[in-house]
Each structure stands twice: as C-alpha cells, then as structure tokens.
Amino acid sequence: MRLSRDELKNLMKTKMMRAGLSEEHAEQTAEILTWSHERGYASHGAVRVEYYSERIAKGGITTNPNFTWKETGPCSGIFDGDNGVGYVVAVEGMKKAIEMAKKNGVAVVGMSNMSHSGSIGYYAEMAAKQDLAAITFCQSDPMAVPYGGTEPYYGTNPISFAVPTADERVVVFDMATTVQAWGKILDKRSAGASIPADWAVDDKGLPVTDPHKVNALVPIAGAKGYGLMMMVDIFSGVLLGVPFGKHVSSMYHDLSEGRRLGQMHIVIDPERFIGLDAFKKSMSQVCDELGAMPAAEGYGKVYYPGERALMRRDKAYASGGIEVVDEIVDYLRSDAIHFNRYDHKNRFAD
Ligand code: NAI
C-alpha cells in the first residue's frame, strides 16, 4: 500500500510514543526511518518500528536518557547516549562533530552506549549538507564470520561517507560490510528459494545455498571486507570502551537491557585542505565525469553513490507515495504496541 510521507512518518512516530518514547525522540526517529524507507531501504524503514516499540516498552531503550558529552581534546569527544534511542544519539553526536569541525577543522566524535541507529548515511549527509566531508560507521550484532572462520564474530558493521558538491548533489555512500543483509536471507526463506553461494555459510564455515542452513553471513570481498568490518569495530567499539566483536549485544536478546553499541563520526572541514569552493567544484566535476562515461551493456548509466536512492524516492512520490507492506501498515494503524515477537536468543530466527 502507498502512503504519503506525512502519513507514514506520523504513524511510526505515534506508535513509538505509545510504546513510551518522548515526542521529540519519536519525531527524530520517525524522520530518519522515513528518510530511509523513501529511498528504497525498506529494510531500515517501517519494518523496524515493531522491534523498537517492543524494546522501548520493555525498557531496553532509555526513554528519558541522560546524555553526557565529554570533550577530550580540541578535535575529539565522546557522546554517551545512556542507551537512548540510537537515532537521536547519532544525530546529537553529529551535531557536536559539525560544531567542532567548523571551529577546529576536524572532529572525531565517538558515541557510546546507544541503541540501533538505522541507515547511517543520514548522519554523514547531515554534515555534507553543512559543507563538510564526513565518514561514519557503527557496530551491529555479530552475524558474520571472519574470513575463513566458522562462527559469527562481527556484525554487518556499516560504513558511510558523504560530501557536498558545488550544485544540489550530495554524494552519500552507505553500505553494510556483509555481502547481504540478514533480511535478504529471510526473504528467500519465505519465498522457498535458494540463496547464491557467496552470501552465507553453514556451521562448518562452508558456503550454503539453503537459506535455512545459514549459520553466519560473510564479509564483502573476502578477507578485504573482513578487514573493513574489523576497522569499524575497532573505531566504534574497542576505542570507545563498549563491548566489541562477538561481545556486542544481540538485537534479539533480552529487550529489557540497553544495547551499549558504539558509533564513530569523523568530520573534516574542506576549508582546511584544498578549500571549500575548490573541493565542491572538484566533486561536481567527479560526478559529471562519472555520469558522462559510457555505461557497460546492461547498466544504463554510471551513478554516483546516493543518486539511485534519490531516484527511488522521486519515483515513489510520483507513483502516489511510499510503498509499505500491508501487514506493516495494519500494525502501525492498530492499537497494538507490539506482539512480543522479538525477544529471543536466536539471531537467525524468522
Ligand atoms: P546497498 O548495497 O543497497 O548500497 C550500498 C552502496 O552502494 C550505497 O551507497 C549505494 O548508493 C551504492 N550503490 C548501489 N548500487 C549502485 C549503483 N548501481 N551505482 C552506484 N552506486 C550504487 O546497501 P546495503 O549494504 O544493503 O545497506 C543498506 C542500509 O543498511 C544502509 O543504509 C546501511 O547504513 C544500513 N545498515 C545499518 C546497520 C546498522 O546496524 N545500523 C547494519 C547494516 C546496514
């Protein structure tokens, strides 16, 4: 079913407020979920609201958090989220990083003790819209084998960067460091289909095509992706003093406890390097040159990262709104807060 932006956002906001979140935090969270869903990342949109509502209702997301900010140097600081809703913690951390980078040229801001923060491209884009270059990455629950391993050790640990151009374009790259998200395995299970052999492994660490036999996801590009997911965990976990590696809390285990996740924003003022105007001009040139390159057969065009997400958003609105699965809309419109579906120990459950 198609919903307007306002309707989808308000339904999600209202549900999370009913679960116990403050209006301010529900508004911010719903805005980012909508940002993600309208760009075609349905996996990080409305489908998450029931899980968040269950965690909020059970006390695993602090509804009235005591945020603390510790400036540890002219270009560094730690924002402690007191296990508040991750979206708000990541936004507040980015606001600090933007302020610091504008003042001192560079900001490295860690966020500790937070909950899931969804599509992290949103936070990098916040900085790019303020004429800054940004990188952000965060931990997520262990689901991927290290290269050559048999057990999940790292999460799908996403990486995003965003930069401005001299025109309206903003380059926003945003990816998980696993070949596929867990949601894609679930889709195949429910469709009774097999999965490609390079998506996941069984309990012996060997490739599987039966989605029911998946024991762990695999890093992108083998050992190289393994190194990237390790980098994310070091910078947003080990460095910040929160649980790391296989000790990172599971999304679906004990929803009454805070998740204690970490995230890191690195923000740079181009003015301190080539100069802002020159940087933006060069970035426009990069996008122009890429877009003008003849595409390989079957590809249509070479896109800059984030371009297709905006095309999906524009197409959705031109076709009458954001497509949301009927079942999810029914839940959002119902009086139910949650159906007790997410509190279990099996990260690979349906
Ligand atoms: P994806 O595979 O759809 O896209 C990855 C990147 O590749 C994007 O920046 C996209 O712009 C770019 N891209 C894709 N196709 C392209 C093309 N044809 N030309 C040019 N660029 C192209 O994204 P993925 O890995 O499935 O991640 C989805 C979302 O999940 C992201 O928003 C990510 O932040 C989020 N996520 C969040 C986690 C968390 O714990 N908070 C964990 C894992 C993912």
mmCIF file of C-alpha atoms and ligand atoms in Angstrom:
data_model
loop_
_atom_site.group_PDB
_atom_site.id
_atom_site.type_symbol
_atom_site.label_atom_id
_atom_site.label_comp_id
_atom_site.label_asym_id
_atom_site.label_seq_id
_atom_site.Cartn_x
_atom_site.Cartn_y
_atom_site.Cartn_z
ATOM 1 C CA MET A 1 0.000 0.000 0.000
ATOM 2 C CA ARG A 2 1.258 3.509 -0.738
ATOM 3 C CA LEU A 3 1.400 6.143 1.993
ATOM 4 C CA SER A 4 2.259 9.809 1.865
ATOM 5 C CA ARG A 5 5.442 10.886 3.651
ATOM 6 C CA ASP A 6 3.469 12.595 6.414
ATOM 7 C CA GLU A 7 1.169 9.643 6.975
ATOM 8 C CA LEU A 8 3.987 7.118 7.216
ATOM 9 C CA LYS A 9 6.067 9.334 9.463
ATOM 10 C CA ASN A 10 3.167 10.142 11.783
ATOM 11 C CA LEU A 11 2.084 6.511 12.093
ATOM 12 C CA MET A 12 5.615 5.487 13.089
ATOM 13 C CA LYS A 13 6.005 8.417 15.456
ATOM 14 C CA THR A 14 2.681 7.761 17.165
ATOM 15 C CA LYS A 15 3.428 4.064 17.623
ATOM 16 C CA MET A 16 6.796 4.729 19.276
ATOM 17 C CA MET A 17 5.220 7.379 21.526
ATOM 18 C CA ARG A 18 2.581 4.861 22.570
ATOM 19 C CA ALA A 19 5.442 2.489 23.443
ATOM 20 C CA GLY A 20 6.827 5.187 25.751
ATOM 21 C CA LEU A 21 9.244 7.311 23.694
ATOM 22 C CA SER A 22 9.136 11.092 24.152
ATOM 23 C CA GLU A 23 7.597 13.094 21.319
ATOM 24 C CA GLU A 24 10.963 14.676 20.490
ATOM 25 C CA HIS A 25 12.768 11.338 20.214
ATOM 26 C CA ALA A 26 9.895 9.665 18.358
ATOM 27 C CA GLU A 27 9.809 12.563 15.878
ATOM 28 C CA GLN A 28 13.544 12.313 15.151
ATOM 29 C CA THR A 29 13.480 8.521 14.861
ATOM 30 C CA ALA A 30 10.437 8.551 12.574
ATOM 31 C CA GLU A 31 12.071 11.190 10.370
ATOM 32 C CA ILE A 32 15.169 9.038 9.781
ATOM 33 C CA LEU A 33 13.120 5.860 9.253
ATOM 34 C CA THR A 34 11.115 7.766 6.630
ATOM 35 C CA TRP A 35 14.313 9.120 5.036
ATOM 36 C CA SER A 36 15.494 5.556 4.692
ATOM 37 C CA HIS A 37 12.219 3.982 3.550
ATOM 38 C CA GLU A 38 11.515 6.629 0.902
ATOM 39 C CA ARG A 39 15.000 5.998 -0.562
ATOM 40 C CA GLY A 40 14.159 2.347 -1.099
ATOM 41 C CA TYR A 41 15.834 0.988 2.048
ATOM 42 C CA ALA A 42 12.642 -0.664 3.278
ATOM 43 C CA SER A 43 14.818 -2.929 5.456
ATOM 44 C CA HIS A 44 15.648 0.168 7.527
ATOM 45 C CA GLY A 45 12.218 1.766 7.480
ATOM 46 C CA ALA A 46 8.765 0.969 8.823
ATOM 47 C CA VAL A 47 9.552 -2.726 9.311
ATOM 48 C CA ARG A 48 11.716 -1.788 12.317
ATOM 49 C CA VAL A 49 9.035 0.015 14.318
ATOM 50 C CA GLU A 50 7.563 -3.055 15.991
ATOM 51 C CA TYR A 51 11.011 -4.166 17.176
ATOM 52 C CA TYR A 52 11.838 -0.694 18.517
ATOM 53 C CA SER A 53 8.433 -0.461 20.189
ATOM 54 C CA GLU A 54 8.967 -3.786 21.931
ATOM 55 C CA ARG A 55 12.416 -2.711 23.145
ATOM 56 C CA ILE A 56 11.118 0.696 24.272
ATOM 57 C CA ALA A 57 8.159 -0.897 26.092
ATOM 58 C CA LYS A 58 10.434 -3.439 27.818
ATOM 59 C CA GLY A 59 12.955 -0.828 28.985
ATOM 60 C CA GLY A 60 15.859 -1.712 26.665
ATOM 61 C CA ILE A 61 15.806 1.800 25.175
ATOM 62 C CA THR A 62 16.024 4.577 27.764
ATOM 63 C CA THR A 63 13.095 6.893 27.129
ATOM 64 C CA ASN A 64 14.448 9.774 29.196
ATOM 65 C CA PRO A 65 18.222 9.377 28.722
ATOM 66 C CA ASN A 66 20.839 11.385 30.499
ATOM 67 C CA PHE A 67 23.151 12.280 27.604
ATOM 68 C CA THR A 68 26.678 13.281 28.541
ATOM 69 C CA TRP A 69 29.247 14.987 26.336
ATOM 70 C CA LYS A 70 32.929 14.886 27.148
ATOM 71 C CA GLU A 71 35.258 16.969 25.023
ATOM 72 C CA THR A 72 38.519 15.055 25.187
ATOM 73 C CA GLY A 73 40.545 17.492 23.057
ATOM 74 C CA PRO A 74 40.079 20.306 20.520
ATOM 75 C CA CYS A 75 39.069 17.782 17.845
ATOM 76 C CA SER A 76 37.700 14.838 19.834
ATOM 77 C CA GLY A 77 34.937 13.877 22.183
ATOM 78 C CA ILE A 78 32.659 11.128 23.430
ATOM 79 C CA PHE A 79 28.897 11.438 23.486
ATOM 80 C CA ASP A 80 27.381 8.918 25.896
ATOM 81 C CA GLY A 81 23.842 8.017 24.903
ATOM 82 C CA ASP A 82 22.715 6.330 28.147
ATOM 83 C CA ASN A 83 21.178 3.647 25.901
ATOM 84 C CA GLY A 84 18.735 6.159 24.465
ATOM 85 C CA VAL A 85 17.224 5.615 21.031
ATOM 86 C CA GLY A 86 20.173 5.284 18.632
ATOM 87 C CA TYR A 87 18.844 7.692 16.011
ATOM 88 C CA VAL A 88 18.794 10.603 18.445
ATOM 89 C CA VAL A 89 22.203 9.739 19.914
ATOM 90 C CA ALA A 90 23.755 9.600 16.417
ATOM 91 C CA VAL A 91 22.144 12.929 15.463
ATOM 92 C CA GLU A 92 23.274 14.648 18.672
ATOM 93 C CA GLY A 93 26.779 13.215 18.206
ATOM 94 C CA MET A 94 26.850 14.536 14.641
ATOM 95 C CA LYS A 95 25.713 17.984 15.786
ATOM 96 C CA LYS A 96 28.694 18.052 18.176
ATOM 97 C CA ALA A 97 31.033 16.852 15.415
ATOM 98 C CA ILE A 98 29.775 19.503 12.964
ATOM 99 C CA GLU A 99 30.240 22.269 15.523
ATOM 100 C CA MET A 100 33.738 21.045 16.373
ATOM 101 C CA ALA A 101 34.831 20.591 12.742
ATOM 102 C CA LYS A 102 33.612 24.074 11.839
ATOM 103 C CA LYS A 103 35.593 25.510 14.728
ATOM 104 C CA ASN A 104 38.744 23.386 14.676
ATOM 105 C CA GLY A 105 38.819 21.852 11.195
ATOM 106 C CA VAL A 106 38.432 18.193 12.167
ATOM 107 C CA ALA A 107 36.196 16.301 14.593
ATOM 108 C CA VAL A 108 36.391 12.721 15.731
ATOM 109 C CA VAL A 109 33.331 12.035 17.863
ATOM 110 C CA GLY A 110 32.507 8.678 19.372
ATOM 111 C CA MET A 111 29.054 7.736 20.596
ATOM 112 C CA SER A 112 28.912 5.114 23.316
ATOM 113 C CA ASN A 113 26.017 3.255 24.906
ATOM 114 C CA MET A 114 23.492 3.730 22.171
ATOM 115 C CA SER A 115 20.839 1.638 20.506
ATOM 116 C CA HIS A 116 20.495 0.767 16.801
ATOM 117 C CA SER A 117 20.782 3.880 14.613
ATOM 118 C CA GLY A 118 19.422 2.511 11.309
ATOM 119 C CA SER A 119 20.654 3.812 7.958
ATOM 120 C CA ILE A 120 23.836 5.622 8.895
ATOM 121 C CA GLY A 121 24.039 7.566 5.634
ATOM 122 C CA TYR A 122 21.599 10.032 7.199
ATOM 123 C CA TYR A 123 24.251 11.215 9.685
ATOM 124 C CA ALA A 124 27.002 11.575 7.095
ATOM 125 C CA GLU A 125 24.587 13.536 4.894
ATOM 126 C CA MET A 126 23.851 15.915 7.804
ATOM 127 C CA ALA A 127 27.499 17.033 7.729
ATOM 128 C CA ALA A 128 27.709 17.187 3.933
ATOM 129 C CA LYS A 129 24.679 19.497 3.894
ATOM 130 C CA GLN A 130 26.728 21.818 6.102
ATOM 131 C CA ASP A 131 29.630 21.847 3.615
ATOM 132 C CA LEU A 132 31.704 19.297 5.490
ATOM 133 C CA ALA A 133 33.097 15.894 4.493
ATOM 134 C CA ALA A 134 32.090 13.060 6.800
ATOM 135 C CA ILE A 135 32.634 9.390 7.487
ATOM 136 C CA THR A 136 30.571 7.410 9.961
ATOM 137 C CA PHE A 137 30.490 3.779 10.974
ATOM 138 C CA CYS A 138 28.868 1.731 13.713
ATOM 139 C CA GLN A 139 28.725 -1.658 15.337
ATOM 140 C CA SER A 140 25.937 -4.123 14.847
ATOM 141 C CA ASP A 141 25.228 -7.535 16.335
ATOM 142 C CA PRO A 142 27.544 -10.428 15.458
ATOM 143 C CA MET A 143 26.270 -12.172 12.333
ATOM 144 C CA ALA A 144 29.301 -12.539 10.067
ATOM 145 C CA VAL A 145 32.182 -14.995 10.091
ATOM 146 C CA PRO A 146 35.695 -13.565 9.956
ATOM 147 C CA TYR A 147 37.353 -14.657 6.690
ATOM 148 C CA GLY A 148 37.916 -18.408 6.945
ATOM 149 C CA GLY A 149 36.058 -18.744 10.260
ATOM 150 C CA THR A 150 33.151 -20.888 11.422
ATOM 151 C CA GLU A 151 31.380 -18.662 13.961
ATOM 152 C CA PRO A 152 29.811 -15.198 13.792
ATOM 153 C CA TYR A 153 32.216 -12.646 15.271
ATOM 154 C CA TYR A 154 31.469 -9.256 13.664
ATOM 155 C CA GLY A 155 28.253 -7.513 12.757
ATOM 156 C CA THR A 156 27.157 -6.221 9.388
ATOM 157 C CA ASN A 157 29.120 -3.141 10.557
ATOM 158 C CA PRO A 158 28.128 -0.425 8.065
ATOM 159 C CA ILE A 159 30.322 2.345 6.635
ATOM 160 C CA SER A 160 29.086 5.623 5.169
ATOM 161 C CA PHE A 161 30.689 8.748 3.788
ATOM 162 C CA ALA A 162 29.138 11.898 2.369
ATOM 163 C CA VAL A 163 30.492 15.029 0.688
ATOM 164 C CA PRO A 164 28.941 18.158 -0.831
ATOM 165 C CA THR A 165 29.290 19.294 -4.438
ATOM 166 C CA ALA A 166 29.082 22.763 -5.976
ATOM 167 C CA ASP A 167 25.459 22.049 -7.001
ATOM 168 C CA GLU A 168 22.479 20.375 -5.343
ATOM 169 C CA ARG A 169 24.021 16.895 -5.484
ATOM 170 C CA VAL A 170 25.297 15.297 -2.285
ATOM 171 C CA VAL A 171 27.363 12.132 -2.596
ATOM 172 C CA VAL A 172 26.167 9.671 0.075
ATOM 173 C CA PHE A 173 27.772 6.251 0.134
ATOM 174 C CA ASP A 174 26.251 3.875 2.691
ATOM 175 C CA MET A 175 26.811 0.125 2.896
ATOM 176 C CA ALA A 176 26.918 -2.902 5.155
ATOM 177 C CA THR A 177 30.229 -4.773 5.153
ATOM 178 C CA THR A 178 28.477 -8.118 4.589
ATOM 179 C CA VAL A 179 27.524 -9.351 1.121
ATOM 180 C CA GLN A 180 23.857 -9.355 2.096
ATOM 181 C CA ALA A 181 21.744 -8.203 4.985
ATOM 182 C CA TRP A 182 20.043 -10.823 7.169
ATOM 183 C CA GLY A 183 16.672 -9.583 5.897
ATOM 184 C CA LYS A 184 17.519 -10.832 2.400
ATOM 185 C CA ILE A 185 18.038 -14.384 3.758
ATOM 186 C CA LEU A 186 14.631 -14.168 5.439
ATOM 187 C CA ASP A 187 13.054 -13.058 2.155
ATOM 188 C CA LYS A 188 14.466 -16.150 0.437
ATOM 189 C CA ARG A 189 13.275 -18.418 3.240
ATOM 190 C CA SER A 190 9.746 -17.142 2.989
ATOM 191 C CA ALA A 191 9.828 -17.423 -0.814
ATOM 192 C CA GLY A 192 11.098 -21.032 -0.565
ATOM 193 C CA ALA A 193 14.043 -20.030 -2.743
ATOM 194 C CA SER A 194 17.742 -20.814 -2.530
ATOM 195 C CA ILE A 195 20.461 -18.218 -1.952
ATOM 196 C CA PRO A 196 23.598 -17.614 -4.029
ATOM 197 C CA ALA A 197 26.595 -19.497 -2.623
ATOM 198 C CA ASP A 198 28.513 -16.300 -1.832
ATOM 199 C CA TRP A 199 26.006 -14.861 0.678
ATOM 200 C CA ALA A 200 26.434 -17.025 3.768
ATOM 201 C CA VAL A 201 27.998 -20.096 5.390
ATOM 202 C CA ASP A 202 26.824 -23.087 7.439
ATOM 203 C CA ASP A 203 28.116 -24.121 10.871
ATOM 204 C CA LYS A 204 31.297 -25.534 9.312
ATOM 205 C CA GLY A 205 32.054 -22.204 7.650
ATOM 206 C CA LEU A 206 31.230 -23.594 4.210
ATOM 207 C CA PRO A 207 29.077 -21.861 1.573
ATOM 208 C CA VAL A 208 25.342 -22.676 1.734
ATOM 209 C CA THR A 209 22.552 -22.236 -0.768
ATOM 210 C CA ASP A 210 19.753 -23.421 1.557
ATOM 211 C CA PRO A 211 18.668 -20.303 3.479
ATOM 212 C CA HIS A 212 17.534 -22.479 6.420
ATOM 213 C CA LYS A 213 21.102 -23.753 6.934
ATOM 214 C CA VAL A 214 22.675 -20.318 7.318
ATOM 215 C CA ASN A 215 24.887 -20.027 10.383
ATOM 216 C CA ALA A 216 26.537 -16.711 9.504
ATOM 217 C CA LEU A 217 26.791 -14.056 6.821
ATOM 218 C CA VAL A 218 30.080 -13.446 5.007
ATOM 219 C CA PRO A 219 32.115 -10.244 4.609
ATOM 220 C CA ILE A 220 32.131 -8.431 1.260
ATOM 221 C CA ALA A 221 35.168 -9.265 -0.894
ATOM 222 C CA GLY A 222 36.529 -11.989 1.400
ATOM 223 C CA ALA A 223 39.486 -11.007 3.563
ATOM 224 C CA LYS A 224 39.191 -7.360 2.477
ATOM 225 C CA GLY A 225 35.664 -6.960 3.810
ATOM 226 C CA TYR A 226 36.705 -8.799 6.955
ATOM 227 C CA GLY A 227 39.368 -6.121 7.462
ATOM 228 C CA LEU A 228 36.799 -3.364 6.950
ATOM 229 C CA MET A 229 34.321 -4.827 9.450
ATOM 230 C CA MET A 230 37.193 -5.159 11.920
ATOM 231 C CA MET A 231 38.110 -1.490 11.331
ATOM 232 C CA VAL A 232 34.527 -0.456 12.089
ATOM 233 C CA ASP A 233 34.503 -2.475 15.300
ATOM 234 C CA ILE A 234 37.880 -1.088 16.447
ATOM 235 C CA PHE A 235 36.984 2.563 15.825
ATOM 236 C CA SER A 236 33.392 2.426 17.054
ATOM 237 C CA GLY A 237 33.839 -0.272 19.703
ATOM 238 C CA VAL A 238 37.292 -1.009 21.123
ATOM 239 C CA LEU A 239 38.326 2.661 21.028
ATOM 240 C CA LEU A 240 35.196 3.781 22.860
ATOM 241 C CA GLY A 241 35.227 1.197 25.632
ATOM 242 C CA VAL A 242 31.963 -0.508 24.695
ATOM 243 C CA PRO A 243 31.605 -4.288 24.067
ATOM 244 C CA PHE A 244 33.372 -5.359 20.858
ATOM 245 C CA GLY A 245 33.484 -8.284 18.426
ATOM 246 C CA LYS A 246 31.362 -11.239 19.463
ATOM 247 C CA HIS A 247 30.577 -9.495 22.768
ATOM 248 C CA VAL A 248 28.391 -6.896 21.040
ATOM 249 C CA SER A 249 24.809 -7.397 22.242
ATOM 250 C CA SER A 250 22.312 -9.175 20.042
ATOM 251 C CA MET A 251 19.390 -7.238 18.658
ATOM 252 C CA TYR A 252 17.024 -10.023 19.710
ATOM 253 C CA HIS A 253 18.341 -10.990 23.121
ATOM 254 C CA ASP A 254 16.892 -9.509 26.300
ATOM 255 C CA LEU A 255 14.968 -6.477 25.127
ATOM 256 C CA SER A 256 14.870 -5.099 28.661
ATOM 257 C CA GLU A 257 18.618 -4.343 28.587
ATOM 258 C CA GLY A 258 20.350 -1.422 26.852
ATOM 259 C CA ARG A 259 22.435 -2.496 23.840
ATOM 260 C CA ARG A 260 25.591 -0.478 24.641
ATOM 261 C CA LEU A 261 26.532 -0.047 20.975
ATOM 262 C CA GLY A 262 29.146 2.350 19.626
ATOM 263 C CA GLN A 263 29.353 4.619 16.573
ATOM 264 C CA MET A 264 32.070 6.966 15.297
ATOM 265 C CA HIS A 265 31.688 10.165 13.252
ATOM 266 C CA ILE A 266 34.748 11.706 11.575
ATOM 267 C CA VAL A 267 34.073 15.145 10.117
ATOM 268 C CA ILE A 268 36.506 17.285 8.117
ATOM 269 C CA ASP A 269 36.226 20.906 7.001
ATOM 270 C CA PRO A 270 37.474 21.039 3.373
ATOM 271 C CA GLU A 271 38.466 24.641 4.029
ATOM 272 C CA ARG A 272 41.437 23.274 5.992
ATOM 273 C CA PHE A 273 42.660 21.369 2.948
ATOM 274 C CA ILE A 274 42.050 22.317 -0.691
ATOM 275 C CA GLY A 275 39.472 24.987 0.304
ATOM 276 C CA LEU A 276 35.690 24.569 0.326
ATOM 277 C CA ASP A 277 34.851 26.085 -3.059
ATOM 278 C CA ALA A 278 37.599 24.173 -4.855
ATOM 279 C CA PHE A 279 36.565 20.931 -3.144
ATOM 280 C CA LYS A 280 32.913 21.310 -4.063
ATOM 281 C CA LYS A 281 33.809 22.242 -7.630
ATOM 282 C CA SER A 282 36.018 19.165 -7.971
ATOM 283 C CA MET A 283 33.280 16.939 -6.542
ATOM 284 C CA SER A 284 30.806 18.274 -9.101
ATOM 285 C CA GLN A 285 33.386 17.505 -11.776
ATOM 286 C CA VAL A 286 33.787 13.954 -10.431
ATOM 287 C CA CYS A 287 30.013 13.367 -10.558
ATOM 288 C CA ASP A 288 29.763 14.909 -14.042
ATOM 289 C CA GLU A 289 32.629 12.820 -15.397
ATOM 290 C CA LEU A 290 31.263 9.604 -13.918
ATOM 291 C CA GLY A 291 27.766 10.330 -15.194
ATOM 292 C CA ALA A 292 29.057 11.113 -18.690
ATOM 293 C CA MET A 293 31.049 7.891 -19.020
ATOM 294 C CA PRO A 294 29.560 5.372 -21.449
ATOM 295 C CA ALA A 295 27.926 2.645 -19.393
ATOM 296 C CA ALA A 296 28.689 -1.030 -19.859
ATOM 297 C CA GLU A 297 25.986 -3.054 -21.566
ATOM 298 C CA GLY A 298 23.009 -3.572 -19.271
ATOM 299 C CA TYR A 299 23.918 -0.796 -16.816
ATOM 300 C CA GLY A 300 22.219 2.240 -18.317
ATOM 301 C CA LYS A 301 24.384 4.809 -16.569
ATOM 302 C CA VAL A 302 27.250 5.212 -14.101
ATOM 303 C CA TYR A 303 25.675 6.675 -10.959
ATOM 304 C CA TYR A 304 27.378 8.476 -8.107
ATOM 305 C CA PRO A 305 26.655 6.881 -4.693
ATOM 306 C CA GLY A 306 23.280 8.043 -3.405
ATOM 307 C CA GLU A 307 21.946 9.027 -6.840
ATOM 308 C CA ARG A 308 19.784 5.957 -7.258
ATOM 309 C CA ALA A 309 18.344 6.352 -3.756
ATOM 310 C CA LEU A 310 17.056 9.805 -4.731
ATOM 311 C CA MET A 311 15.659 8.413 -7.975
ATOM 312 C CA ARG A 312 13.765 5.760 -5.965
ATOM 313 C CA ARG A 313 12.425 8.459 -3.655
ATOM 314 C CA ASP A 314 11.273 10.661 -6.517
ATOM 315 C CA LYS A 315 9.704 7.703 -8.299
ATOM 316 C CA ALA A 316 7.809 6.716 -5.137
ATOM 317 C CA TYR A 317 6.257 10.150 -4.781
ATOM 318 C CA ALA A 318 5.470 10.332 -8.491
ATOM 319 C CA SER A 319 3.629 6.987 -8.152
ATOM 320 C CA GLY A 320 1.445 8.075 -5.239
ATOM 321 C CA GLY A 321 3.607 7.564 -2.162
ATOM 322 C CA ILE A 322 5.972 5.288 -0.289
ATOM 323 C CA GLU A 323 5.261 1.569 -0.740
ATOM 324 C CA VAL A 324 4.807 -0.151 2.631
ATOM 325 C CA VAL A 325 3.832 -3.810 3.106
ATOM 326 C CA ASP A 326 0.095 -4.042 4.034
ATOM 327 C CA GLU A 327 0.807 -6.076 7.174
ATOM 328 C CA ILE A 328 3.089 -3.332 8.489
ATOM 329 C CA VAL A 329 0.537 -0.613 7.748
ATOM 330 C CA ASP A 330 -2.122 -2.664 9.594
ATOM 331 C CA TYR A 331 0.182 -2.917 12.595
ATOM 332 C CA LEU A 332 1.010 0.804 12.512
ATOM 333 C CA ARG A 333 -2.677 1.691 12.346
ATOM 334 C CA SER A 334 -3.668 -0.762 15.106
ATOM 335 C CA ASP A 335 -3.743 -0.107 18.848
ATOM 336 C CA ALA A 336 -1.159 -2.829 19.495
ATOM 337 C CA ILE A 337 2.246 -1.719 20.716
ATOM 338 C CA HIS A 338 3.996 -4.978 19.847
ATOM 339 C CA PHE A 339 3.335 -8.713 19.632
ATOM 340 C CA ASN A 340 6.242 -9.955 21.746
ATOM 341 C CA ARG A 341 7.958 -11.315 18.681
ATOM 342 C CA TYR A 342 11.500 -10.108 19.006
ATOM 343 C CA ASP A 343 12.703 -11.108 22.465
ATOM 344 C CA HIS A 344 14.545 -14.386 21.866
ATOM 345 C CA LYS A 345 18.102 -15.607 21.763
ATOM 346 C CA ASN A 346 18.173 -16.766 18.180
ATOM 347 C CA ARG A 347 19.615 -14.117 15.905
ATOM 348 C CA PHE A 348 18.823 -16.327 12.952
ATOM 349 C CA ALA A 349 15.145 -16.848 13.795
ATOM 350 C CA ASP A 350 12.456 -15.805 11.301
HETATM 351 P P1 NAI B 1 23.281 -1.218 -0.839
HETATM 352 O O1 NAI B 1 24.035 -2.460 -1.199
HETATM 353 O O2 NAI B 1 21.908 -1.071 -1.357
HETATM 354 O O3 NAI B 1 24.115 0.051 -1.313
HETATM 355 C C1 NAI B 1 25.449 0.241 -0.907
HETATM 356 C C2 NAI B 1 26.020 1.497 -1.547
HETATM 357 O O4 NAI B 1 26.250 1.267 -2.922
HETATM 358 C C3 NAI B 1 25.091 2.712 -1.471
HETATM 359 O O5 NAI B 1 25.842 3.829 -1.104
HETATM 360 C C4 NAI B 1 24.558 2.882 -2.884
HETATM 361 O O6 NAI B 1 24.387 4.261 -3.173
HETATM 362 C C5 NAI B 1 25.691 2.306 -3.684
HETATM 363 N N1 NAI B 1 25.178 1.717 -4.931
HETATM 364 C C6 NAI B 1 24.378 0.636 -5.057
HETATM 365 N N2 NAI B 1 24.130 0.399 -6.349
HETATM 366 C C7 NAI B 1 24.783 1.353 -7.057
HETATM 367 C C8 NAI B 1 24.942 1.640 -8.445
HETATM 368 N N3 NAI B 1 24.338 0.913 -9.390
HETATM 369 N N4 NAI B 1 25.706 2.687 -8.790
HETATM 370 C C9 NAI B 1 26.313 3.440 -7.863
HETATM 371 N N5 NAI B 1 26.211 3.235 -6.537
HETATM 372 C C10 NAI B 1 25.467 2.192 -6.156
HETATM 373 O O7 NAI B 1 23.262 -1.021 0.758
HETATM 374 P P2 NAI B 1 23.356 -2.116 1.918
HETATM 375 O O8 NAI B 1 24.761 -2.550 2.096
HETATM 376 O O9 NAI B 1 22.324 -3.173 1.665
HETATM 377 O O10 NAI B 1 22.903 -1.246 3.202
HETATM 378 C C11 NAI B 1 21.550 -0.820 3.335
HETATM 379 C C12 NAI B 1 21.368 0.065 4.545
HETATM 380 O O11 NAI B 1 21.509 -0.701 5.714
HETATM 381 C C13 NAI B 1 22.348 1.231 4.685
HETATM 382 O O12 NAI B 1 21.587 2.402 4.900
HETATM 383 C C14 NAI B 1 23.138 0.897 5.960
HETATM 384 O O13 NAI B 1 23.533 2.032 6.717
HETATM 385 C C15 NAI B 1 22.142 0.075 6.708
HETATM 386 N N6 NAI B 1 22.757 -0.789 7.717
HETATM 387 C C16 NAI B 1 22.679 -0.430 9.028
HETATM 388 C C17 NAI B 1 23.217 -1.228 10.015
HETATM 389 C C18 NAI B 1 23.142 -0.821 11.443
HETATM 390 O O14 NAI B 1 23.435 -1.638 12.308
HETATM 391 N N7 NAI B 1 22.778 0.389 11.766
HETATM 392 C C19 NAI B 1 23.866 -2.505 9.688
HETATM 393 C C20 NAI B 1 23.936 -2.757 8.266
HETATM 394 C C21 NAI B 1 23.381 -1.941 7.322
#
